Structures are given as structure tokens and as C-alpha cells.
GROMACS .gro file of C-alpha atoms in nm:
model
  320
    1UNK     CA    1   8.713 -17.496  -4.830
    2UNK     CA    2   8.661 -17.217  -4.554
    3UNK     CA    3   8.297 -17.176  -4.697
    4UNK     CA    4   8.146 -17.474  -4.558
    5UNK     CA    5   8.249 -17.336  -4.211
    6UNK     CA    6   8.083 -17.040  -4.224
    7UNK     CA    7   7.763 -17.284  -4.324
    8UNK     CA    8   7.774 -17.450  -4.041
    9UNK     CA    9   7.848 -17.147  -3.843
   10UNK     CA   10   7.540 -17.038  -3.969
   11UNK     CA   11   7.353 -17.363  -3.905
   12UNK     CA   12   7.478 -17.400  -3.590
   13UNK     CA   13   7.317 -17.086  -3.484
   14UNK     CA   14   7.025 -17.192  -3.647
   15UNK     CA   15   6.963 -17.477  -3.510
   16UNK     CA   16   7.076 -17.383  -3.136
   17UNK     CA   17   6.732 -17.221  -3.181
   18UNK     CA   18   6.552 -17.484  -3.360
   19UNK     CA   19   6.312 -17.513  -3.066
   20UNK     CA   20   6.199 -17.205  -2.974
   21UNK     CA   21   6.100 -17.055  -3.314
   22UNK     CA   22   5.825 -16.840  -3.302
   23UNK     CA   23   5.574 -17.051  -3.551
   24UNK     CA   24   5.588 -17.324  -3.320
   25UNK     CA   25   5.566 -17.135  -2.974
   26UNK     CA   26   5.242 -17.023  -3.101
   27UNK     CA   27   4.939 -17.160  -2.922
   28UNK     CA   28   4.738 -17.177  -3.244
   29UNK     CA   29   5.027 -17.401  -3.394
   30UNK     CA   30   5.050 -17.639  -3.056
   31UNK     CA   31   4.694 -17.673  -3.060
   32UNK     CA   32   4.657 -17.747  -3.439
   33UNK     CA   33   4.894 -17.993  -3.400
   34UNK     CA   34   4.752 -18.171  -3.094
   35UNK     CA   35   4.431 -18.167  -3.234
   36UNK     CA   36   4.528 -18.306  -3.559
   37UNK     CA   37   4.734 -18.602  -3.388
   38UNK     CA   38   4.451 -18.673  -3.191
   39UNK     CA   39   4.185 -18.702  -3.471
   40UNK     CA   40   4.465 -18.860  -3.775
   41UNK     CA   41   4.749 -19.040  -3.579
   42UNK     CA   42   4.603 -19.334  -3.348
   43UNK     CA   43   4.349 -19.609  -3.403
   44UNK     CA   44   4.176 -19.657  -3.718
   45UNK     CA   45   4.250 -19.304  -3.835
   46UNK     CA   46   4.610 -19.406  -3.790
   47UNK     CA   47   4.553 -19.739  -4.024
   48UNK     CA   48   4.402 -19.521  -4.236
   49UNK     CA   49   4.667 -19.283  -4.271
   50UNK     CA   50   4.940 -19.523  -4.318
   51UNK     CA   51   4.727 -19.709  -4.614
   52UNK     CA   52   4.689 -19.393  -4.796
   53UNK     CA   53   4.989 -19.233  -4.731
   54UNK     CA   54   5.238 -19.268  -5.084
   55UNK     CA   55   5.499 -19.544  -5.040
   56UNK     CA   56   5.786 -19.244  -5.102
   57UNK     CA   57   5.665 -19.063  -4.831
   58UNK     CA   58   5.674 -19.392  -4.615
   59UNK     CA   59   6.019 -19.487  -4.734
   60UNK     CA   60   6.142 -19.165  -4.666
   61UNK     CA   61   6.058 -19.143  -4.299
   62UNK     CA   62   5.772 -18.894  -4.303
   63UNK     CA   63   5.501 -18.989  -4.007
   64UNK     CA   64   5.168 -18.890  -3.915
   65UNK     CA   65   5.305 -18.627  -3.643
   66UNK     CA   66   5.531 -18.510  -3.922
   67UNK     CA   67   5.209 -18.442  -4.172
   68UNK     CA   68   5.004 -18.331  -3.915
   69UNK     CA   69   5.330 -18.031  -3.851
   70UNK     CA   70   5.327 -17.969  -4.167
   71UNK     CA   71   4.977 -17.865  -4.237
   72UNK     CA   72   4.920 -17.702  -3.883
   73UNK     CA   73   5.253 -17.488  -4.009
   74UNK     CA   74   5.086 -17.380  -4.301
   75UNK     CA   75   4.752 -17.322  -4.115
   76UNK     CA   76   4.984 -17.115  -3.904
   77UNK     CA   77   5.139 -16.913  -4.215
   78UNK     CA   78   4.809 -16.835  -4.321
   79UNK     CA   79   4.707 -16.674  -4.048
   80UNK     CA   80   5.035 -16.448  -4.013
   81UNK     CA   81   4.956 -16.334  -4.406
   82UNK     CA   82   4.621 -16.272  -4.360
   83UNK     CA   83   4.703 -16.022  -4.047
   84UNK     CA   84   4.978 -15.842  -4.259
   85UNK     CA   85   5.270 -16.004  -4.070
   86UNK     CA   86   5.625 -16.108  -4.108
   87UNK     CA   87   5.646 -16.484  -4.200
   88UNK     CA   88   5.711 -16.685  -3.882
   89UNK     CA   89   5.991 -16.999  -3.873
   90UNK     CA   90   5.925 -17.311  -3.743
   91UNK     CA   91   6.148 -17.543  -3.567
   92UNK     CA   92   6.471 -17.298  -3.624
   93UNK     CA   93   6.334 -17.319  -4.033
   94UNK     CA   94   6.124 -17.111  -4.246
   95UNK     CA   95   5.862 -17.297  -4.415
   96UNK     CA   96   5.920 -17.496  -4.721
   97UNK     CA   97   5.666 -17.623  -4.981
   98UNK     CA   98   5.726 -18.038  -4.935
   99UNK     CA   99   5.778 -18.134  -5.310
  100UNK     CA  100   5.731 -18.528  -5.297
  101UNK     CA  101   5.940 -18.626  -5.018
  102UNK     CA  102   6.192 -18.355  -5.054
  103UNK     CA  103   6.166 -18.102  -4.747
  104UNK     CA  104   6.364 -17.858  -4.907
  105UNK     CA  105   6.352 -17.892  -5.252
  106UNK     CA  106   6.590 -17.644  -5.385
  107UNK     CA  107   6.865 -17.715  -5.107
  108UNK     CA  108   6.836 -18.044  -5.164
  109UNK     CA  109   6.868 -18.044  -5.559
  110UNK     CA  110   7.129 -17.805  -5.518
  111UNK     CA  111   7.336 -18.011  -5.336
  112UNK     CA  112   7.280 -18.322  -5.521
  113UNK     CA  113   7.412 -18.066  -5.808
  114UNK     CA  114   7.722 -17.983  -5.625
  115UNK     CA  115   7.785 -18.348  -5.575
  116UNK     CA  116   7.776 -18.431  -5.933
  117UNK     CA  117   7.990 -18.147  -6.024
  118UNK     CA  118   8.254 -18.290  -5.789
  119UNK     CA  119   8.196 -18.661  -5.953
  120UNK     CA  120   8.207 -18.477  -6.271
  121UNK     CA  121   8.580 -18.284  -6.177
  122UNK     CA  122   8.681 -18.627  -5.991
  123UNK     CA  123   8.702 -18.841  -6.354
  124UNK     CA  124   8.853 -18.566  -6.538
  125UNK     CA  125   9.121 -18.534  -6.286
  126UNK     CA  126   9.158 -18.907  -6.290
  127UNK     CA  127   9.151 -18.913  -6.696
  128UNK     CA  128   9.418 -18.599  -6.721
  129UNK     CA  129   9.673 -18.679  -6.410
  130UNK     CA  130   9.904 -18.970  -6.387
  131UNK     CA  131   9.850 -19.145  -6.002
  132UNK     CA  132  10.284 -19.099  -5.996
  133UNK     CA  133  10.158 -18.732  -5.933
  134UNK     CA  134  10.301 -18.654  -5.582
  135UNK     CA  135   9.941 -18.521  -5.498
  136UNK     CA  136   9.743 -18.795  -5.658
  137UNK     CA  137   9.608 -19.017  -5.425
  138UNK     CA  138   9.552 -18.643  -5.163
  139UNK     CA  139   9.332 -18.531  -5.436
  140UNK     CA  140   9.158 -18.813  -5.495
  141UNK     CA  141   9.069 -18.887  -5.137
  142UNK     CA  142   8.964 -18.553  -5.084
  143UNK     CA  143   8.719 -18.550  -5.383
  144UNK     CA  144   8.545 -18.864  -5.251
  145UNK     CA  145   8.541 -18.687  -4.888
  146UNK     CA  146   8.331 -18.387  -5.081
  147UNK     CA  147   8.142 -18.643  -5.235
  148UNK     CA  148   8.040 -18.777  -4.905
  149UNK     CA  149   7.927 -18.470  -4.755
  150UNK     CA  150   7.722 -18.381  -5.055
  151UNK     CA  151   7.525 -18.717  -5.025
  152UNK     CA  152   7.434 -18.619  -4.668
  153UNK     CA  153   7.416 -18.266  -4.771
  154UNK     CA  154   7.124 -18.359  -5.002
  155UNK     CA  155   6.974 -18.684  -4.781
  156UNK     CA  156   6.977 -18.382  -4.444
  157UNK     CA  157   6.787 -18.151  -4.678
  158UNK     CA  158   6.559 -18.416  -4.843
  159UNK     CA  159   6.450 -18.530  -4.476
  160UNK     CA  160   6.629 -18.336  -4.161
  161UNK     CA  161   6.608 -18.573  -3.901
  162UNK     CA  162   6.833 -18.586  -3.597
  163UNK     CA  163   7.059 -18.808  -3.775
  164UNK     CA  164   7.152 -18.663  -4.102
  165UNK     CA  165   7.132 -18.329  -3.937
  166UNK     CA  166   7.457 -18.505  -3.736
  167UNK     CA  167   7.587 -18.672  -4.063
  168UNK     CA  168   7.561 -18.370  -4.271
  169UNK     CA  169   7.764 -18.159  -3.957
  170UNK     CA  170   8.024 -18.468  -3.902
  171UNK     CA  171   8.044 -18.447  -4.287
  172UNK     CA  172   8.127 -18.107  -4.325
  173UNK     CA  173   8.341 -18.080  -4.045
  174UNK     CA  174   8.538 -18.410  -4.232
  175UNK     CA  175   8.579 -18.207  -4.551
  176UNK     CA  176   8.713 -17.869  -4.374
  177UNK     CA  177   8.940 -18.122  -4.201
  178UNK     CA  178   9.086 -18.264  -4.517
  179UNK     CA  179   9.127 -17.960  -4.679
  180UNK     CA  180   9.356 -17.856  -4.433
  181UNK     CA  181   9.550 -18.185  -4.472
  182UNK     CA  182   9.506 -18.105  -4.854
  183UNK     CA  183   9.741 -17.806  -4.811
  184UNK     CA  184   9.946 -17.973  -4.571
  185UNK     CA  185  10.067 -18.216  -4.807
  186UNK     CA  186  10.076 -17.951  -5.072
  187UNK     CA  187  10.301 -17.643  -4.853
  188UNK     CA  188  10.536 -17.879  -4.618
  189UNK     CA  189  10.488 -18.280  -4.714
  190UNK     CA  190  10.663 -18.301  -5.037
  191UNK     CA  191  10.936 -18.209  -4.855
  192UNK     CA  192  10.876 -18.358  -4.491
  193UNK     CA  193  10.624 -18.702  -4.527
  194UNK     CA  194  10.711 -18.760  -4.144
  195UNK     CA  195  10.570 -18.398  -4.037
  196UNK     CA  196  10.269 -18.501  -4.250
  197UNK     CA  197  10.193 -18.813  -4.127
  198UNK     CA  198  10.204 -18.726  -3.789
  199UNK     CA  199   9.960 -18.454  -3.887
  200UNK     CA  200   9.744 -18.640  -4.046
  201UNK     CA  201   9.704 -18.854  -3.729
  202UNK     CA  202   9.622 -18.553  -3.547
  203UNK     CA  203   9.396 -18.461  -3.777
  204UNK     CA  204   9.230 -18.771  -3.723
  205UNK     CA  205   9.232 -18.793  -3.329
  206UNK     CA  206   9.094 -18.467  -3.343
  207UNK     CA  207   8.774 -18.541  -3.547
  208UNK     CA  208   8.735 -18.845  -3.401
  209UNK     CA  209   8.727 -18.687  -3.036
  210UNK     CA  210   8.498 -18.428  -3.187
  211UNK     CA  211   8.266 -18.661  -3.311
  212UNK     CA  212   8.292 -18.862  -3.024
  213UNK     CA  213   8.203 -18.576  -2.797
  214UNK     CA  214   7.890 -18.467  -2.980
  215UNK     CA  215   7.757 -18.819  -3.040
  216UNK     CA  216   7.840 -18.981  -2.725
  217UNK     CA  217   7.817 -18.705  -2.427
  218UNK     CA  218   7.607 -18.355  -2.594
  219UNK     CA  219   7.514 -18.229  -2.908
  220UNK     CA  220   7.621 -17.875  -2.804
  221UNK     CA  221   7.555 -17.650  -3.093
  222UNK     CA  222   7.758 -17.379  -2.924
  223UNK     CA  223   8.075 -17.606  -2.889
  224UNK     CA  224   8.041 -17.720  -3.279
  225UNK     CA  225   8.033 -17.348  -3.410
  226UNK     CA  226   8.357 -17.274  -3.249
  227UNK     CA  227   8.527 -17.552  -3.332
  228UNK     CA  228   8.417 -17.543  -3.689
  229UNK     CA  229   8.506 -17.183  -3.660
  230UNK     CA  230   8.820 -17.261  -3.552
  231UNK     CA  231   8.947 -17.514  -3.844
  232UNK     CA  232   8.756 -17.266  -4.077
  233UNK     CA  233   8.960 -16.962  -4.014
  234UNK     CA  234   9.279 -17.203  -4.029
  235UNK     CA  235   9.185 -17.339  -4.346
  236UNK     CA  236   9.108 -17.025  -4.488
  237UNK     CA  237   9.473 -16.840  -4.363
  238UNK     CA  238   9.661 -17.148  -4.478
  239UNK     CA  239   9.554 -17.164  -4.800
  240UNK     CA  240   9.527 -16.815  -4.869
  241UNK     CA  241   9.912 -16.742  -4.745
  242UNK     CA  242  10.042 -16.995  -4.944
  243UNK     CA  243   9.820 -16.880  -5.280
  244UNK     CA  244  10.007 -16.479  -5.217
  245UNK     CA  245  10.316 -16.660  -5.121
  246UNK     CA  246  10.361 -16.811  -5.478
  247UNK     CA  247  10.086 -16.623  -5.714
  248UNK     CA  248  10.377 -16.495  -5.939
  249UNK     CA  249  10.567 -16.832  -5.948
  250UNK     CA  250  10.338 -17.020  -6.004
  251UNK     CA  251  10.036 -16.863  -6.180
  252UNK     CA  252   9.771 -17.175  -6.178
  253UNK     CA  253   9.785 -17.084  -5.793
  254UNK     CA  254   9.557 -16.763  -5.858
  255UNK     CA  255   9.288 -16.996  -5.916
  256UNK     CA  256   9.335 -17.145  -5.584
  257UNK     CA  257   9.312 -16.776  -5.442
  258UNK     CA  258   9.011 -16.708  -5.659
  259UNK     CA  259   8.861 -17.005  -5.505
  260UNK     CA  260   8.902 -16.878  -5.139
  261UNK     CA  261   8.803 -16.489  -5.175
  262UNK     CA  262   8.461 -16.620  -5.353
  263UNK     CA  263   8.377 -16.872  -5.078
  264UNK     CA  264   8.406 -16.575  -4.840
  265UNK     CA  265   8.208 -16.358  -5.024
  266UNK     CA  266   7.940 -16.574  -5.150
  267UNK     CA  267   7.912 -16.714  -4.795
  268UNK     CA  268   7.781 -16.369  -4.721
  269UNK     CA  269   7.458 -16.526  -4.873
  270UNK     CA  270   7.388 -16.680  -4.550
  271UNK     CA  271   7.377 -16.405  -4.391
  272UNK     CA  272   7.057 -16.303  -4.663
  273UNK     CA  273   6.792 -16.450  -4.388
  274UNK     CA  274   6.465 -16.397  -4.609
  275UNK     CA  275   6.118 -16.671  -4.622
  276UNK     CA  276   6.160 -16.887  -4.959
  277UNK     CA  277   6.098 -16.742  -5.257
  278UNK     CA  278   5.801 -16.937  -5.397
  279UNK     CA  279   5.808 -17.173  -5.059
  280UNK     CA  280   6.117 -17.285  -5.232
  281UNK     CA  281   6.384 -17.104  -5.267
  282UNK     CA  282   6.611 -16.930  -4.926
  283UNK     CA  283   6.927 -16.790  -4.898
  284UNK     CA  284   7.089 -17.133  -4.807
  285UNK     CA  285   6.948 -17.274  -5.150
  286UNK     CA  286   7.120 -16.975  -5.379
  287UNK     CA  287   7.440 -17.027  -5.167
  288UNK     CA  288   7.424 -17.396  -5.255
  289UNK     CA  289   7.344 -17.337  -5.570
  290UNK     CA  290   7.629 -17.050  -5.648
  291UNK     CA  291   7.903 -17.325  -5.528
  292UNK     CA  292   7.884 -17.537  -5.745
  293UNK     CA  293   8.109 -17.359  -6.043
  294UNK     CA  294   8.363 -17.302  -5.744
  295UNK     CA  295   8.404 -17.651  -5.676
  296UNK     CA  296   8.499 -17.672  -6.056
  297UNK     CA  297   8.773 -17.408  -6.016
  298UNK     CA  298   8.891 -17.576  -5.728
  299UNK     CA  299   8.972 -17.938  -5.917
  300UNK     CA  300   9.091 -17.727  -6.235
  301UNK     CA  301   9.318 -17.580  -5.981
  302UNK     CA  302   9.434 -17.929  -5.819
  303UNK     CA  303   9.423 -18.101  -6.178
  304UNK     CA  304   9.661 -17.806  -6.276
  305UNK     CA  305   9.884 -17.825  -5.986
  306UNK     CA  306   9.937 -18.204  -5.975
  307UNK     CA  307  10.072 -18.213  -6.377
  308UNK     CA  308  10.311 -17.913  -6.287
  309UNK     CA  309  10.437 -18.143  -5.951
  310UNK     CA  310  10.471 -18.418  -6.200
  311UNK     CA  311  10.689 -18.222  -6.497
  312UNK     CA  312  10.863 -18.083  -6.192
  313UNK     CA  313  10.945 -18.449  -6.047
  314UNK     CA  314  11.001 -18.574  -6.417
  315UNK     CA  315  11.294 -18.318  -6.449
  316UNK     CA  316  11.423 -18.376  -6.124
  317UNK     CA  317  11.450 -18.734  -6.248
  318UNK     CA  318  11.614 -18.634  -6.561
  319UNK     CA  319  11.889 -18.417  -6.384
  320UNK     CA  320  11.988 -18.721  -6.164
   0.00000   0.00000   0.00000
């Protein structure tokens, strides 16, 4: 819900300064790099390289330039420690100990983990609710958008290129977006499909114009944190005005509201900006990692909601 906007709030930011860090502005780093790409990454040394070099580390896109980064970042870090100063970042990153191909281990594993509990919470809903639920086939689509932007989630932190740095964004962005169709459907389309659809079409012109924008024209960081701002905050006041609206009515909704106050707070764990514990584990990787039971409240909340739209329709029925 409104938690993955304040993520890529936060990422946003982040990477708007990506390439002006202060590990790589440092001479030593530039020149450890150069050096290392001139003695490692052409000619023989290059054959070399590429004949030694793991077939995992191959497949998953790391180069010479990339390995020669990484150690010259380390060679960096080193240096920082050993003069009693504050851990540099790199690239608009702090460093991460490279486990196999992962980049960042812990984010990455998270995030597979938070896909897998939405799997997990997507076949009980489909085991325990009848698809003549009115929210059924909402649900359902939104649980495979979530899975989506896990996968990317976990391929962006497994190996952050430009590309699934822009699929794990687009991805996001996509699942904020259908959340707010989510509680469309729920507060006004049982009652009005016509106002729905012609949201939903919105909905879609609008992402696809974002998207559009960013891939086609500029990747402006600035203009993505507002507008994921934006549908954040809307998300966010939707939801949580219809959870106090009808909290005493209907009391599976406090779930729902449970669901929103700790995305807020535990997105406050972005704002933790520390080096890794152990190389491994950041800020980013606990707030992953601290999600995952709220994505499980969240489906125990839609699983409840859909059976009590069903008895409701059921007993319509029976009345006519």
C-alpha cells in the first residue's frame, strides 16, 4: 500500500545522487579503477578474465569493469577505516559484500521472501473465497501485480542495472496504482461499475503516460518522487478514511487500518541511513524484511472482506 511510496521516495532521492557519491568522487577510487581496467579488462587479460570468471557471475551480467568497481570500492573502504572515518557510499549505495551473484544479499532475499508470502496468501485466498465474490477477480489481479513487483524487487537487488532499477520503479508505481483501484472497487464500484471502469482507464492512461515519459523522453528522478508521492498520499487517505469510516460496522476492516498505520511507521526504517551491518544488512533490508507479515494481514483482510461481500450478496439473493 502507501509504504512502497515512501520506498521509492526514498530511492528516488537516492538515486538522484547515485553519481556523485563520495566513494566514487574520490581520486584514489577513479584511479583504482582505471588502473585495474587497464591491466584486467582488454586483451589477453580480458580472455583471461572471462575464462575464469564463474558461469553465475557471467549469466548474471557482472563484467570486468563491474569486478574491477567492486574491489577498487573495497580498496577504497579500507582506506576510510584505517583513517578512523565514516564509511563512504558509492554510486548513491553503501557497500555490500557480493554473495555469489547477489549484490545485495539481504534485500534481495528479503524480497524474494515477501514474494512468496504473497504466493503463499494468493492460494489461500483462492482455496477459502468463491470467484462469485464481488471482489474476486480485484483481489486476485492485485496479488499477481505484488507478485510482479517482488520478482523485480529481488532481480533489481540481485543485479541493479539501469533496467531493473526502471522495472523495479515501473513495478512499484503499478502496485500503488492498483491499490488505489483496489479500494475503488471496494468504497464506490459495487455500487457504480460505470464510475469504476472509467477509473480504471484513467488509472491506466495515467501509468502508461508515466512510464512513457520516463522511458521514452527522461528518467527524471525528481519528477518520479512526486508523482509516486502523489498516488502514495492518495492511497494512503483513501484507504485509511474508509477503514475509520466503517471500523465499528464492520470489524475485519481494523485489520485493513492496522495494515496502513504499520506501513507508515515501519517505513520510518528508511529513514535509518546506516553502512550494512556485516556488509549485509541496511536499513532498506530490515524494512523489506519487516513487510513481509504485513502483506499477510493485508490478504487475511481481503480474504475476510470478500466472504462477508459474498454472505452479504447471498442474502440479498435470498430476500428477492
Amino acid at each position: 500500500m502507501s509504504g512502497r511510496a515512501v520506498r521509492l521516495m526514498l530511492l528516488a532521492g537516492a538515486a538522484a545522487l547515485a553519481s556523485s557519491s563520495q566513494g566514487d568522487r574520490e581520486p584514489v577510487y577513479r584511479d583504482c579503477v582505471l588502473r585495474c581496467e587497464e591491466r584486467n579488462c582488454s586483451g589477453g587479460a580480458l580472455m583471461h578474465f572471462r575464462s575464469s570468471q564463474p558461469i553465475y557471475m557471467s549469466l548474471a551480467g557482472w563484467t570486468c569493469r563491474d569486478d574491477c568497481k567492486y574491489e577498487c570500492m573495497w580498496f577504497t573502504v579500507s582506506l576510510y577505516l584505517q583513517e578512523g572515518h565514516r564509511v563512504p557510499q558509492f554510486h548513491g549505495k553503501w557497500p555490500f559484500s557480493r554473495f555469489l551473484f547477489f549484490q545485495e544479499p539481504a534485500s534481495a532475499v528479503a524480497s524474494f521472501l515477501n514474494g512468496m508470502a504473497s504466493l503463499m496468501m494468493l492460494c489461500r485466498y483462492r482455496a477459502s473465497v468463491p470467484p462469485s465474490s464481488p471482489m474476486y477477480h480485484t483481489c486476485v489481479a492485485f496479488a499477481w501485480v505484488s507478485l510482479n513487483a517482488w520478482f523485480w524487487s529481488t532481480v533489481f537487488h540481485t543485479r541493479d542495472t539501469s533496467l531493473t532499477e526502471k522495472m523495479d520503479y515501473f513495478c512499484a508505481s503499478t502496485v500503488i496504482l492498483h491499490s488505489i483501484y483496489l479500494c475503488c472497487v471496494r468504497t464506490v464500484g459495487l455500487r457504480r461499475p460505470a464510475v469504476v471502469s472509467a477509473f480504471r482507464a484513467l488509472l491506466l492512461l495515467l501509468l502508461t503516460a508515466h512510464i512513457s515519459y520516463l522511458s521514452l523522453v527522461h528518467f527524471d528522478y525528481g519528477y518520479n518522487l512526486m508523482a509516486n508521492v502523489a498516488i502514495g498520499l492518495v492511497n494512503m487517505v483513501w484507504w485509511l478514511a474508509w477503514c475509520l469510516w466503517n471500523h465499528r460496522r464492520l470489524p475485519h476492516v481494523r485489520k485493513c487500518m492496522a495494515v496502513v498505520m504499520l506501513l507508515q511507521g515501519l517505513s520510518l526504517l528508511e529513514l535509518l541511513d546506516f553502512p550494512p551491518l556485516f556488509w549485509v544488512l541496511d536499513a532498506h533490508a530490515i524494512w523489506h524484511i519487516s513487510t513481509i507479515p504485513v502483506h499477510v494481514l493485508f490478504f487475511r483482510f481481503l480474504e475476510d472482506d470478500s466472504l462477508y461481500l459474498l454472505k452479504e450478496l447471498e442474502a440479498k439473493f435470498k430476500l428477492d
